[in-house]
Coordinates of C-alpha atoms and ligand atoms in Angstrom, one line a residue:
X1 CA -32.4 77.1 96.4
X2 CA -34.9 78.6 98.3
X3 CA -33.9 79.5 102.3
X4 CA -35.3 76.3 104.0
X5 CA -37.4 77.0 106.7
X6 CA -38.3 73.7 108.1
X7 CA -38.1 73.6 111.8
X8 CA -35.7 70.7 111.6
X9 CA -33.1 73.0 110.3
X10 CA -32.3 74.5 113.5
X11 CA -31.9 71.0 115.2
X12 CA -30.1 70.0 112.3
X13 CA -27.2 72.3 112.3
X14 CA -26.9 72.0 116.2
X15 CA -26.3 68.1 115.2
X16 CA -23.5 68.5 113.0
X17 CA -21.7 71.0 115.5
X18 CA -22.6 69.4 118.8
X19 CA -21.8 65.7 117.0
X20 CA -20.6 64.0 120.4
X21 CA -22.0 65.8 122.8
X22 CA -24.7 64.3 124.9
X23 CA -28.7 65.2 123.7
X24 CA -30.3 62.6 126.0
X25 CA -29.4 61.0 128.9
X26 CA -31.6 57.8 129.5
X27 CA -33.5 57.0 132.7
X28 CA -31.0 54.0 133.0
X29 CA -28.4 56.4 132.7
X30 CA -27.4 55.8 128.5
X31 CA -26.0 58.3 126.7
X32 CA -27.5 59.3 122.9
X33 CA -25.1 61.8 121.5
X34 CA -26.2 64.5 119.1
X35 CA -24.6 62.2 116.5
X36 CA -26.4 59.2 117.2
X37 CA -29.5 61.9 117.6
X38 CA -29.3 62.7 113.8
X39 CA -28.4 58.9 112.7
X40 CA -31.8 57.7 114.7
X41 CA -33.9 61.1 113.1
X42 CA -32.5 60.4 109.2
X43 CA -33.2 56.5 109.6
X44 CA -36.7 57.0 111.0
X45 CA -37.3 59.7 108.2
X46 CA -36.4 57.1 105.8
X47 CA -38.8 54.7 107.3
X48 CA -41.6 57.1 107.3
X49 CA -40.9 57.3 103.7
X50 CA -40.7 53.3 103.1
X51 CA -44.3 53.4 104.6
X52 CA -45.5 55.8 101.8
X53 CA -46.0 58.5 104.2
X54 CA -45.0 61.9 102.1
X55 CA -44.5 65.6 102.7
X56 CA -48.0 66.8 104.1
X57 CA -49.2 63.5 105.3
X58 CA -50.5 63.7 109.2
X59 CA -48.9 60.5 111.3
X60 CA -50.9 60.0 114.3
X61 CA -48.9 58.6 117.2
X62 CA -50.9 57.3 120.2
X63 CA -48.5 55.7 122.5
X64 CA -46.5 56.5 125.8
X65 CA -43.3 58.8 126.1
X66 CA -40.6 57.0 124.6
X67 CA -36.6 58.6 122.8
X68 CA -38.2 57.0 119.5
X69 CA -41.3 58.9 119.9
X70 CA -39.4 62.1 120.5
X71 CA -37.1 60.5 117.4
X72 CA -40.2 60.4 115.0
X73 CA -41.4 63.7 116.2
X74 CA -37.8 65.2 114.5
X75 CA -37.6 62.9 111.6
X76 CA -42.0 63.7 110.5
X77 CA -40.7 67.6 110.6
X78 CA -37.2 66.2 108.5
X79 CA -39.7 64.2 106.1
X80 CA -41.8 67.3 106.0
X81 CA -44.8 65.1 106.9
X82 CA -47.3 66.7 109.8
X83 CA -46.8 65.1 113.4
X84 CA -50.3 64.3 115.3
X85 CA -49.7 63.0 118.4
X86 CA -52.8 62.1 120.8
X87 CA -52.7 61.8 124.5
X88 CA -53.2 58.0 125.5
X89 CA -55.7 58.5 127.6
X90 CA -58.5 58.6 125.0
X91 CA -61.5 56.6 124.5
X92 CA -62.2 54.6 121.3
X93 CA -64.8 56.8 120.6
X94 CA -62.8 60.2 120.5
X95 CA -60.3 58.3 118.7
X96 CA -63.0 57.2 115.7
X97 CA -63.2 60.9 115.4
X98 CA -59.6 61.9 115.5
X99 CA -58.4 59.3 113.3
X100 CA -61.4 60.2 110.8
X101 CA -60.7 63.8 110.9
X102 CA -56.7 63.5 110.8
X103 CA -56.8 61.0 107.9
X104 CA -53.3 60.2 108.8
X105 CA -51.4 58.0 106.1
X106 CA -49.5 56.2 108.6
X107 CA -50.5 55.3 112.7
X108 CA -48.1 54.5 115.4
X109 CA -49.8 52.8 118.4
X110 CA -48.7 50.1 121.7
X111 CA -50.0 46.6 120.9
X112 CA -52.0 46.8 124.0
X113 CA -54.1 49.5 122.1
X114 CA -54.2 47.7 118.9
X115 CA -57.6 45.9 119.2
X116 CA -59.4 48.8 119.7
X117 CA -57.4 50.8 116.9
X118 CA -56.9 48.4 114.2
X119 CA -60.9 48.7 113.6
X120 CA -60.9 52.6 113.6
X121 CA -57.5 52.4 111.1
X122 CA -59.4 50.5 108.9
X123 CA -62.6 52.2 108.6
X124 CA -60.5 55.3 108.5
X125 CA -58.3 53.5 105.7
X126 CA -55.2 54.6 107.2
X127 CA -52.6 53.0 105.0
X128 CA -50.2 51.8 107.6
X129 CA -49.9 50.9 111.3
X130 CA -47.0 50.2 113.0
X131 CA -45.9 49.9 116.4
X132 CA -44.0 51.9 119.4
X133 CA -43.5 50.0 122.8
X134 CA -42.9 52.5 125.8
X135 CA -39.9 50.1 126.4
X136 CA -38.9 51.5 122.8
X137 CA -39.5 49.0 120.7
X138 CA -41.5 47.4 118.2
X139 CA -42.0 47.3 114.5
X140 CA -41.3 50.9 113.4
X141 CA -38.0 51.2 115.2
X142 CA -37.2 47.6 113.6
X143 CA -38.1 49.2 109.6
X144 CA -36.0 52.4 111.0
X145 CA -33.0 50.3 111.7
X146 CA -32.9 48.9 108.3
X147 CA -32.3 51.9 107.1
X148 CA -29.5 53.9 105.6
X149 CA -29.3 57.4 107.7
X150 CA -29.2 60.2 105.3
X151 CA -32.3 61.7 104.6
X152 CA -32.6 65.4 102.6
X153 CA -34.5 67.1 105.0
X154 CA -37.8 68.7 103.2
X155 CA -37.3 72.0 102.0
X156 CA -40.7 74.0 103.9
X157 CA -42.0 77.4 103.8
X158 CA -42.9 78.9 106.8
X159 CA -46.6 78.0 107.1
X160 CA -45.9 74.4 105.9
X161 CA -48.0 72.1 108.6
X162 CA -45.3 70.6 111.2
X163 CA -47.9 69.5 113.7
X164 CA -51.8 69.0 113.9
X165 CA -52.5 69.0 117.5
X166 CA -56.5 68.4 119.0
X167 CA -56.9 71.0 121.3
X168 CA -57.9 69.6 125.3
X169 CA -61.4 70.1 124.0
X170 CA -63.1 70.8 127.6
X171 CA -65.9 72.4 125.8
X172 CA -67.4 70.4 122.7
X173 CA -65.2 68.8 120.2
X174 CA -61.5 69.3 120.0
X175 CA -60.1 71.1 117.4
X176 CA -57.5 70.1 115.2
X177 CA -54.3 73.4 115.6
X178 CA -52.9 73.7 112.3
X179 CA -49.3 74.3 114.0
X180 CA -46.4 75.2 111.0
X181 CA -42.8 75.6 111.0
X182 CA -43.0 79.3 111.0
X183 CA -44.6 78.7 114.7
X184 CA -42.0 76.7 115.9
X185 CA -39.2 78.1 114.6
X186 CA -40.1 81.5 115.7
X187 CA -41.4 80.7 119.4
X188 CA -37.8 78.2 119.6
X189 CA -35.9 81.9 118.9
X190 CA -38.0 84.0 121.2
X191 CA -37.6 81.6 123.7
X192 CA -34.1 80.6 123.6
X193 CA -33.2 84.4 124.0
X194 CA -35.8 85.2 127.1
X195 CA -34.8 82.3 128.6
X196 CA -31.3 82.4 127.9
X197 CA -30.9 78.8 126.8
X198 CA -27.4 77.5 126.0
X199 CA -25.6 74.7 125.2
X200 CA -24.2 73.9 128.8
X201 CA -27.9 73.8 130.0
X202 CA -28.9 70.2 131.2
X203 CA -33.2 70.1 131.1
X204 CA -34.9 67.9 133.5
X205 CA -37.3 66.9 131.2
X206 CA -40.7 65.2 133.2
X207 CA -43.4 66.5 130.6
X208 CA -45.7 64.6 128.6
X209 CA -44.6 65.1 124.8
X210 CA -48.3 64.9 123.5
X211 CA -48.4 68.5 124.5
X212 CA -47.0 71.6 123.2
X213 CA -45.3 72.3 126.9
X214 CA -43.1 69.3 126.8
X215 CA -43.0 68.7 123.0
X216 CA -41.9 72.3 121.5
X217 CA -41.0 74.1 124.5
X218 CA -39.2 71.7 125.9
X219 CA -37.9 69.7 122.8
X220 CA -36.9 72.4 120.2
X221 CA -35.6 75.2 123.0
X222 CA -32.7 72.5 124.3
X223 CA -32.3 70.6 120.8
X224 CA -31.5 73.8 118.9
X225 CA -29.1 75.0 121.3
X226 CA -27.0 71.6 121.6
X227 CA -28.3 71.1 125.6
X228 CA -28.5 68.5 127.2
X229 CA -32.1 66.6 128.1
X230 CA -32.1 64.2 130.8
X231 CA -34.8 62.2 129.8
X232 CA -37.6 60.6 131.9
X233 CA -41.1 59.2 131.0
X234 CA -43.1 60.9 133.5
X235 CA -42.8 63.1 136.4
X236 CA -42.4 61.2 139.5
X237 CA -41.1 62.7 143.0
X238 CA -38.0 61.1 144.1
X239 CA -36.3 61.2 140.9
X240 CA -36.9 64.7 140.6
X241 CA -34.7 64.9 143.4
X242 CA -32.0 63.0 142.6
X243 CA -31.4 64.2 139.1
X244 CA -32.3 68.0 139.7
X245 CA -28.9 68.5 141.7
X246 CA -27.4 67.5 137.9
X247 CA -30.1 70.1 136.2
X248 CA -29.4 73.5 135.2
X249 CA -33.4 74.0 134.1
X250 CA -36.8 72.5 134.4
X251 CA -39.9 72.9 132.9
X252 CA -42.8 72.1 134.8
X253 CA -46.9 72.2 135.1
X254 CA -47.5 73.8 138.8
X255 CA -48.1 70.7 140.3
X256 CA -44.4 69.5 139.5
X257 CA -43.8 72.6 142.0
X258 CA -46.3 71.5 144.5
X259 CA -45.3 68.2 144.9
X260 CA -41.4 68.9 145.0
X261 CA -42.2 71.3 147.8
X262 CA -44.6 68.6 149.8
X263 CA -41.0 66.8 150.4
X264 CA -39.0 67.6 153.2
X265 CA -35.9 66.2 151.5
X266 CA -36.4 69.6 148.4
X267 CA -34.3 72.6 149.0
X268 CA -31.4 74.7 148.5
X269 CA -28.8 71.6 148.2
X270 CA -31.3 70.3 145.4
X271 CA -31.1 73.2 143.2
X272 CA -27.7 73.8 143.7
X273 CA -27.0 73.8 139.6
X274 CA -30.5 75.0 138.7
X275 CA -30.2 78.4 136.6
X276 CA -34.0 78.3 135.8
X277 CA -37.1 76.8 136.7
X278 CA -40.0 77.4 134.0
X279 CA -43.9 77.0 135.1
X280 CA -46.9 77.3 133.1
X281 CA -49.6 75.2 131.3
X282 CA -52.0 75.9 134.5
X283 CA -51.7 78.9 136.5
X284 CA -49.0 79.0 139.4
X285 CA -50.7 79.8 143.1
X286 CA -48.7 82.9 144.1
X287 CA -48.4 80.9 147.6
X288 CA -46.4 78.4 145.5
X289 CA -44.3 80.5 144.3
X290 CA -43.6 82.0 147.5
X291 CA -42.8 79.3 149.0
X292 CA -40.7 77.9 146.3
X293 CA -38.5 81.0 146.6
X294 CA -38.1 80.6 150.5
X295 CA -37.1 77.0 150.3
X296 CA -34.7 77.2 147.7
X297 CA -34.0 81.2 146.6
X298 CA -35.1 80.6 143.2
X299 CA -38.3 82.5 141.6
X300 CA -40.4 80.1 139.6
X301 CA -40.4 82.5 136.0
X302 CA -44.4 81.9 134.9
X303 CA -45.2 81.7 131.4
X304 CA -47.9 81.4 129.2
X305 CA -49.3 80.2 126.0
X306 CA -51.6 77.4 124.8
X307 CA -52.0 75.0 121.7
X308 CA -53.2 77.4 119.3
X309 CA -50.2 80.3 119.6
X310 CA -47.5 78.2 121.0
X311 CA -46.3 80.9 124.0
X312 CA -47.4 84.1 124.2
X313 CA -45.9 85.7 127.9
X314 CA -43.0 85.4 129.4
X315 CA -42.1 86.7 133.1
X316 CA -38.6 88.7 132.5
X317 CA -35.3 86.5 132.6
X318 CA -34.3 88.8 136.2
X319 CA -35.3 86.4 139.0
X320 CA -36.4 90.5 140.9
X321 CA -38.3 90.6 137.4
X322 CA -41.0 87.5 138.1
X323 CA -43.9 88.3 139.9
X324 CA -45.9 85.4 141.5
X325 CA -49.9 85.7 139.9
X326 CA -48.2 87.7 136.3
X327 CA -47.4 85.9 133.4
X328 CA -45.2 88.4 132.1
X329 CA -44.5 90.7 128.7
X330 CA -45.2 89.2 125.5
X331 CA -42.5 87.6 123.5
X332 CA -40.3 89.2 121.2
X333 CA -42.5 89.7 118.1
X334 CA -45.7 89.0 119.2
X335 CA -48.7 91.5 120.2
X336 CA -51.3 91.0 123.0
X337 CA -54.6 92.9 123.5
X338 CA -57.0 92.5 125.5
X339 CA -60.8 93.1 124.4
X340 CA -64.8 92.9 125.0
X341 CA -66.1 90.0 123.1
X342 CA -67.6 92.5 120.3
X343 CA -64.0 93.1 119.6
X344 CA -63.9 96.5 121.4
X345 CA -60.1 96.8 122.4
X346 CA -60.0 97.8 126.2
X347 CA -57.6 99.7 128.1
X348 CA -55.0 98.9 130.8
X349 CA -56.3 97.2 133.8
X350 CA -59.7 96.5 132.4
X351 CA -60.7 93.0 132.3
X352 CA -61.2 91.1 128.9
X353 CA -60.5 88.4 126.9
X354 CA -56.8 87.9 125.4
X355 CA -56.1 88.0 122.2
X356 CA -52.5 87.7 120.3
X357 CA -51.1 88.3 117.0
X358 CA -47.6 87.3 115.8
X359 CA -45.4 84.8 114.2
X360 CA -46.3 82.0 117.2
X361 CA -50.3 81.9 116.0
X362 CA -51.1 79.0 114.3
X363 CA -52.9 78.8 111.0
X364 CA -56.3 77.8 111.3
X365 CA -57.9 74.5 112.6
X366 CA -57.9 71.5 110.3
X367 CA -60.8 71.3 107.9
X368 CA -63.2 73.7 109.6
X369 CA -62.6 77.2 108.5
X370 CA -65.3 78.3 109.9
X371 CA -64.2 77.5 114.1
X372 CA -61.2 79.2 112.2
X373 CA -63.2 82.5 110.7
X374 CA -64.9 83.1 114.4
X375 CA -61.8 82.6 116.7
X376 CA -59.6 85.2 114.4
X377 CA -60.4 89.1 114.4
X378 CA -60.4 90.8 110.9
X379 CA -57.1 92.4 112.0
X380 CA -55.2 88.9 112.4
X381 CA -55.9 88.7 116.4
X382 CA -56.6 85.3 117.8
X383 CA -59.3 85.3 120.6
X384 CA -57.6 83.0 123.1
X385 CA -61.0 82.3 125.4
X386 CA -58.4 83.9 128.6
X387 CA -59.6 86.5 130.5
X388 CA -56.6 88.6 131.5
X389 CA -55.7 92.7 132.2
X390 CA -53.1 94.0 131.1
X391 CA -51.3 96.6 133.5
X392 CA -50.1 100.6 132.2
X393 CA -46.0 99.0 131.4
X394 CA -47.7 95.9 129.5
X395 CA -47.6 92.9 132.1
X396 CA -50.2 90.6 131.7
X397 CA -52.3 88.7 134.2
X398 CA -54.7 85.6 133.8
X399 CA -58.5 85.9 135.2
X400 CA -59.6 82.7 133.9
X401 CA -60.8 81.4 131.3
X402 CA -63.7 83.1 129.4
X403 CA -66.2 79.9 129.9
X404 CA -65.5 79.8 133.5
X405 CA -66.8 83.5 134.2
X406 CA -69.3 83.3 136.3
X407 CA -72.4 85.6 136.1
X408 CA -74.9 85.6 139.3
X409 CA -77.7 87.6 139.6
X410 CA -76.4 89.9 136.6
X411 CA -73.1 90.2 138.0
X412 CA -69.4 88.7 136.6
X413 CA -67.6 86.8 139.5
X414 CA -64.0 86.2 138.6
X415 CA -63.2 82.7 139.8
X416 CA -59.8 83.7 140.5
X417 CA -60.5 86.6 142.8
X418 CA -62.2 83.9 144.8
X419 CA -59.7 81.4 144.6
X420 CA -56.7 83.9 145.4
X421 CA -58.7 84.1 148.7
X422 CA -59.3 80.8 149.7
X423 CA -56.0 79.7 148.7
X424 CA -54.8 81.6 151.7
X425 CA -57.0 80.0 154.3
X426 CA -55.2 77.2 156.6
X427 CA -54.6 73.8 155.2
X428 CA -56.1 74.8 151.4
X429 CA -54.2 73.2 148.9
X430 CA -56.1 74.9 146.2
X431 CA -59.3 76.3 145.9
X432 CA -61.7 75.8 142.1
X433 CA -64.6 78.4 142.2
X434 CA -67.4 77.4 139.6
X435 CA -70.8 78.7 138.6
X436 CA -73.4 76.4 139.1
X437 CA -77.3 76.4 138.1
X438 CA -78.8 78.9 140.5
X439 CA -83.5 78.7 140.5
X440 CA -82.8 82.7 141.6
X441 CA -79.4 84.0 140.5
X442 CA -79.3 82.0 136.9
X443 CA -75.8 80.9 138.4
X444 CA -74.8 80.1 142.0
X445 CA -71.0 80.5 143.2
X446 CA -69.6 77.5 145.1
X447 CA -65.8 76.3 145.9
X448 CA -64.2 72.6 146.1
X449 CA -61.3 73.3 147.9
X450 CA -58.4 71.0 148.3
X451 CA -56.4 69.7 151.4
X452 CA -52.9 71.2 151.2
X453 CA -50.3 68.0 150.6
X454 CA -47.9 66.9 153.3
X455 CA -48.8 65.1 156.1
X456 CA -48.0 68.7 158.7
X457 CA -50.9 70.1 156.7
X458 CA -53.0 72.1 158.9
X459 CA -56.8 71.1 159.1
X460 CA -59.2 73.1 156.7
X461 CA -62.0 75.3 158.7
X462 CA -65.5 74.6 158.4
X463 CA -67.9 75.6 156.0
X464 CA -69.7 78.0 158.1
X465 CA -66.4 79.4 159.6
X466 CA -64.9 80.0 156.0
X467 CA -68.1 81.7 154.6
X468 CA -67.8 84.0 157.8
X469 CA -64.7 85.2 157.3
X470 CA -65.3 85.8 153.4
X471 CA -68.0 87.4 154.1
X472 CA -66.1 90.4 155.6
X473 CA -63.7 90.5 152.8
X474 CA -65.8 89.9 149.7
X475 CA -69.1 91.4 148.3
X476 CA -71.8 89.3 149.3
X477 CA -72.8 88.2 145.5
X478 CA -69.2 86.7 145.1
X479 CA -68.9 84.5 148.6
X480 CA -69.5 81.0 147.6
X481 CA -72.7 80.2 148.7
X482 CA -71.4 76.5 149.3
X483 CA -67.7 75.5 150.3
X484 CA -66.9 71.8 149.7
X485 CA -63.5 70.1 150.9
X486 CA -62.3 67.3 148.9
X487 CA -59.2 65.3 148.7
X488 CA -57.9 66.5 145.6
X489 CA -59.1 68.2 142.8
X490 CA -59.8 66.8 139.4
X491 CA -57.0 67.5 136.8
X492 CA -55.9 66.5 133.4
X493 CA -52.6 65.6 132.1
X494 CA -51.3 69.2 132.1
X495 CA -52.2 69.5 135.6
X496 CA -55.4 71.9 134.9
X497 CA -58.3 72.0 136.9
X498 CA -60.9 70.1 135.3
X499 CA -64.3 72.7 135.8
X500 CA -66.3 71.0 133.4
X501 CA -65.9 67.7 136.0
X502 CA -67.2 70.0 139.0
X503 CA -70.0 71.6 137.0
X504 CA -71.0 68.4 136.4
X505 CA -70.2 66.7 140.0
X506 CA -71.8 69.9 142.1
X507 CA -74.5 70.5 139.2
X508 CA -77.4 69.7 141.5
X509 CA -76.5 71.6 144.7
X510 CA -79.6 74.5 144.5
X511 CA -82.0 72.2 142.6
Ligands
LIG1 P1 -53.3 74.1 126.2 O1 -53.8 74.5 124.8 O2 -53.7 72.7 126.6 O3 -51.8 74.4 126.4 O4 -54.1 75.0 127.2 C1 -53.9 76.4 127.1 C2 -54.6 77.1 128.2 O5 -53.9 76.8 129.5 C3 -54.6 78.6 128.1 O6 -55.5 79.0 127.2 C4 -54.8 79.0 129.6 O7 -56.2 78.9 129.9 C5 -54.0 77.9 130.3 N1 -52.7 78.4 130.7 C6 -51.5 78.2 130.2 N2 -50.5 78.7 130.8 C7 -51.1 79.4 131.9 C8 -50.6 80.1 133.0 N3 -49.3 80.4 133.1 N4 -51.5 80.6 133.9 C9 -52.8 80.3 133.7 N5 -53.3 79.6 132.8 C10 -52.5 79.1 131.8

C-alpha cells in the first residue's frame, strides 16, 4: 500500500485519538466532538459520492460560512475530489466564468442564489446542485444524513489537487490555484511547529473559509493537532470580546486588530488566556501593532503568504522576536529570493519582487499553462507580484505589491514609504498612496487617507498643512501632490485595500 498522502490523513488520525474531545464549539454554544467531526466528514464523503462526484472532480461551493461547509471541505479532500469554494460576493457574470472554467461535477449554493445559478449550472452542465443554508441546512446535509459514516479515505499522492481556489483577481481575470495535498500537508507541519499549536489551544475562529487564511491556516493547523475551534460565522466586535477571554489563539486580517483596539472595553483582562495572536492577509500598520502590545502585552506575530504558495514568512514564535512592519523568516523548507523582473537575483536590502520555492507552492493554474509558464522561473521560483527586501540575517519585509509601484517622472515611489508616513500623522487611520494618470510625470502620487476609528479620534490636518510637513521629510517627487480624507477606505473580504477602486475613483484628478 502506497504511504497516503492525502491531507485528510492528518485530520484523520487526530479523530480517532481526540474521539470526545471538543473540535467546534457553536456560536449557540453546542459542542461537535472530534467523533461526531469524523461521523459528519465520512457521511458527507459518502454523499458526495451518491451525487457521482469522484476522485478529481472540482465541487464549487458558493454559500455563507456554515460547520457543514467546513464539513464538506474535509470530506471533498477524504473523497479525493478538488474543493472550489467562491466568495459570495460574486456577480452572475464572474460566476458564468468560474463555473465554466471549474467544470465542477457537483454545485453547492443558498436558495436565495439559485435563480441566478441554476441557469449558469445548466449551460455549464454541471451534473448536480444541491443546497447549503447558512443556518446549516438544506438538501445536501439531508442526502449526508442518510448515509452510513465510513468512508475509505482516497489514497493521494502529493500533487493530487485538494483545492482549486480563483485568485482575488484585482488585475484581469482570476486565476484558478491548483492547490494539492503536498501544499497543505506541508504548510499544516511548518506551521504547527512555528506556531507551536497544540492540542489544549482553543482558536477563535472569525475568518471567512473561502480563503486560504481562514480555510487552511486556520482549519488544518487546529484540526490536525486535536484543538479546539470556537466557531463563528463572521467577525463581529463584541463577541470577539466575550469569547477571547476563553481563546488561547486568533487568527486575524489587521482590521480584526483595529477594530478590537477601537473598544475601550479590549485589554489585558481580555487576553488573559491568549498564547498567540496571528495577523496577515493585508499588511499590519506598525502603529497597530504598537498599540496592540501596550494595551494588552502581547506582540501581534505577522505572517505572510497568499493563494498561490499557501504561507511563506513567519515572524519568530519569541513575542522579543516579532517586529512590527517584518513579516519574518521563511518557513521551514521553503526558500525566498528576492529579484529584478528579468530574473536577476538581488542582494540584501535591495528592493524587488518576491519569489518562493518550496513544498507550499502550488502547481500551476487550472487550464492555462501558459499564466503558469510566465509566473514560475526556470529554476522552480514563483514570482509572487510582492515587492519586498530582504535584510543581511534573512528577514523579510513587504513594499507593496509589484502593480502598485508607482513611477513619476522616471522615478519608483514605494507606496508604503509614503504610507508609513502618513500613518503617523494625527487622527489617520490609514493612509493608501496610488499612482494616478499624470499630463507631465506619466503618473501623479496622491493619498486617501482614512479617519482613525473611535469616537476620541483626533481631527486629521489639512491638505495644505500635511503636504507641508511631508515636504520636509520626503523628496519632493514622492509627496503626494493631492491628499484626500475619506471615511474609510475601500476593502475586500480579506480586509485589503482595494487600489484598483482608488485608481479608478481619483483617476481624473490632473486631467
Ligand atoms: P491572497 O492570495 O488573497 O491571500 O492575497 C495574497 C496577497 O496578500 C499577497 O500577495 C500580499 O500582497 C498580501 N499579503 C498577505 N499577507 C501580507 C502581509 N502580512 N503583509 C502585507 N501583505 C500581505
Amino acid at each position: 500500500m502506497p504511504h497516503n498522502r492525502n491531507m485528510y490523513c492528518l485530520i484523520e488520525d487526530r479523530i480517532s485519538e481526540a474521539g470526545p474531545d471538543p473540535a467546534f464549539v457553536m456560536a449557540d454554544g453546542s459542542v461537535v466532538t472530534y467523533a461526531q467531526l469524523g461521523a459528519n466528514v465520512g457521511q458527507m464523503a459518502n454523499a458526495l459520492a451518491a451525487t457521482g462526484v469522484k476522485p478529481g472532480d472540482r465541487v464549487t461551493v458558493q454559500v455563507e460560512k456554515s460547520l457543514p461547509n467546513a464539513v464538506l471541505y474535509l470530506a471533498c479532500m477524504k473523497a479525493g475530489a478538488v474543493f472550489n469554494p467562491l466568495n459570495s460576493g460574486y456577480t452572475s457574470a464572474e460566476l458564468d466564468y468560474f463555473l465554466g472554467d471549474a467544470q465542477p461535477t457537483l454545485l453547492v449554493c443558498q436558495r436565495s442564489s439559485l435563480a441566478v445559478l441554476a441557469p449558469i449550472a445548466g449551460k455549464h452542465a454541471v451534473k448536480a446542485t444541491l443546497l447549503l443554508e447558512p443556518d446549516g441546512t438544506g438538501s445536501l446535509v439531508d442526502l449526508s444524513k442518510t448515509q452510513p459514516n465510513e468512508h475509505t479515505t482516497h489514497v493521494c499522492a502529493a500533487d493530487d489537487l485538494a483545492s482549486l481556489i480563483y485568485t482575488s483577481g484585482t488585475t484581469g481575470r482570476s486565476k484558478g490555484a491548483m492547490i494539492t495535498h503536498g501544499n497543505l500537508a506541508s504548510n499544516t507541519e511548518a506551521l504547527c511547529a512555528t506556531w507551536r499549536i497544540t492540542s489544549s489551544d482553543i482558536l477563535l475562529h472569525t475568518l471567512p473559509i473561502f480563503h486560504v487564511h481562514g480555510l487552511f491556516v486556520a482549519l488544518n493547523t487546529t484540526l490536525s493537532q486535536g484543538a479546539r475551534i470556537l466557531w463563528q460565522p463572521k467577525f463581529d466586535l463584541d463577541t470577539a470580546l466575550r469569547l477571547l477571554p476563553e481563546a488561547t489563539l486568533m487568527m486575524g486580517v489587521p482590521t480584526f486588530y483595529t477594530r478590537l483596539l477601537s473598544s475601550a472595553a479590549f485589554g489585558r483582562e481580555t487576553c488573559r488566556n491568549i498564547r498567540l495572536f496571528v495577523s496577515g492577509s493585508a499588511p499590519l500598520l506598525a502603529e497597530t501593532h504598537v498599540e496592540f502590545k501596550d494595551r494588552t502585552g502581547h506582540a501581534i506575530l505577522e505572517r505572510y503568504g497568499m493563494t498561490e504558495t499557501g504561507m511563506i514568512t513567519s515572524n519568530p514564535y519569541a513575542s522579543d522576536g516579532r517586529l512590527a512592519g517584518t513579516v519574518g523568516y521563511p518557513l521551514p523548507g521553503i526558500s525566498v529570493r528576492i529579484a529584478e523582473p528579468d530574473g536577476k537575483v538581488l542582494g540584501a536590502k535591495e528592493i524587488g519582487v518576491i519569489e518562493v520555492k518550496g513544498p507550499n507552492v502550488f502547481k500551476g493554474y487550472w487550464r492555462n499553462p501558459e499564466k503558469t509558464k510566465a509566473e514560475f522561473r526556470a529554476d522552480g521560483y514563483f514570482i509572487t507580484g510582492d515587492l519586498g527586501t530582504i535584510e543581511p540575517d534573512g528577514r523579510l519585509s513587504i513594499v507593496g505589491r509589484a502593480k502598485d509601484l508607482i513611477i513619476t517622472g522616471g522615478l519608483n515611489v514605494y507606496p508604503k514609504e509614503i504610507e508609513d508616513e502618513l500613518n503617523a500623522f494625527p487622527g489617520v487611520g490609514e493612509a493608501a498612496v496610488v499612482g494616478i494618470p499624470h499630463p507631465d510625470f506619466g503618473e501623479g502620487v496622491i493619498a486617501v487617507l482614512a479617519k482613525a476609528a473611535g469616537a476620541d479620534g483626533e481631527r486629521i490636518e489639512t491638505e495644505p498643512q500635511i503636504i507641508e510637513q511631508l515636504a520636509g521629510r520626503l523628496a519632493k517627487f514622492k509627496c503626494p501632490k493631492r491628499i484626500f480624507i475619506v471615511d474609510e477606505l475601500p476593502r475586500n473580504a480579506m480586509g485589503k485595500v482595494q487600489k484598483a477602486e482608488l485608481r479608478a475613483r481619483y483617476g481624473q484628478t490632473f486631467k
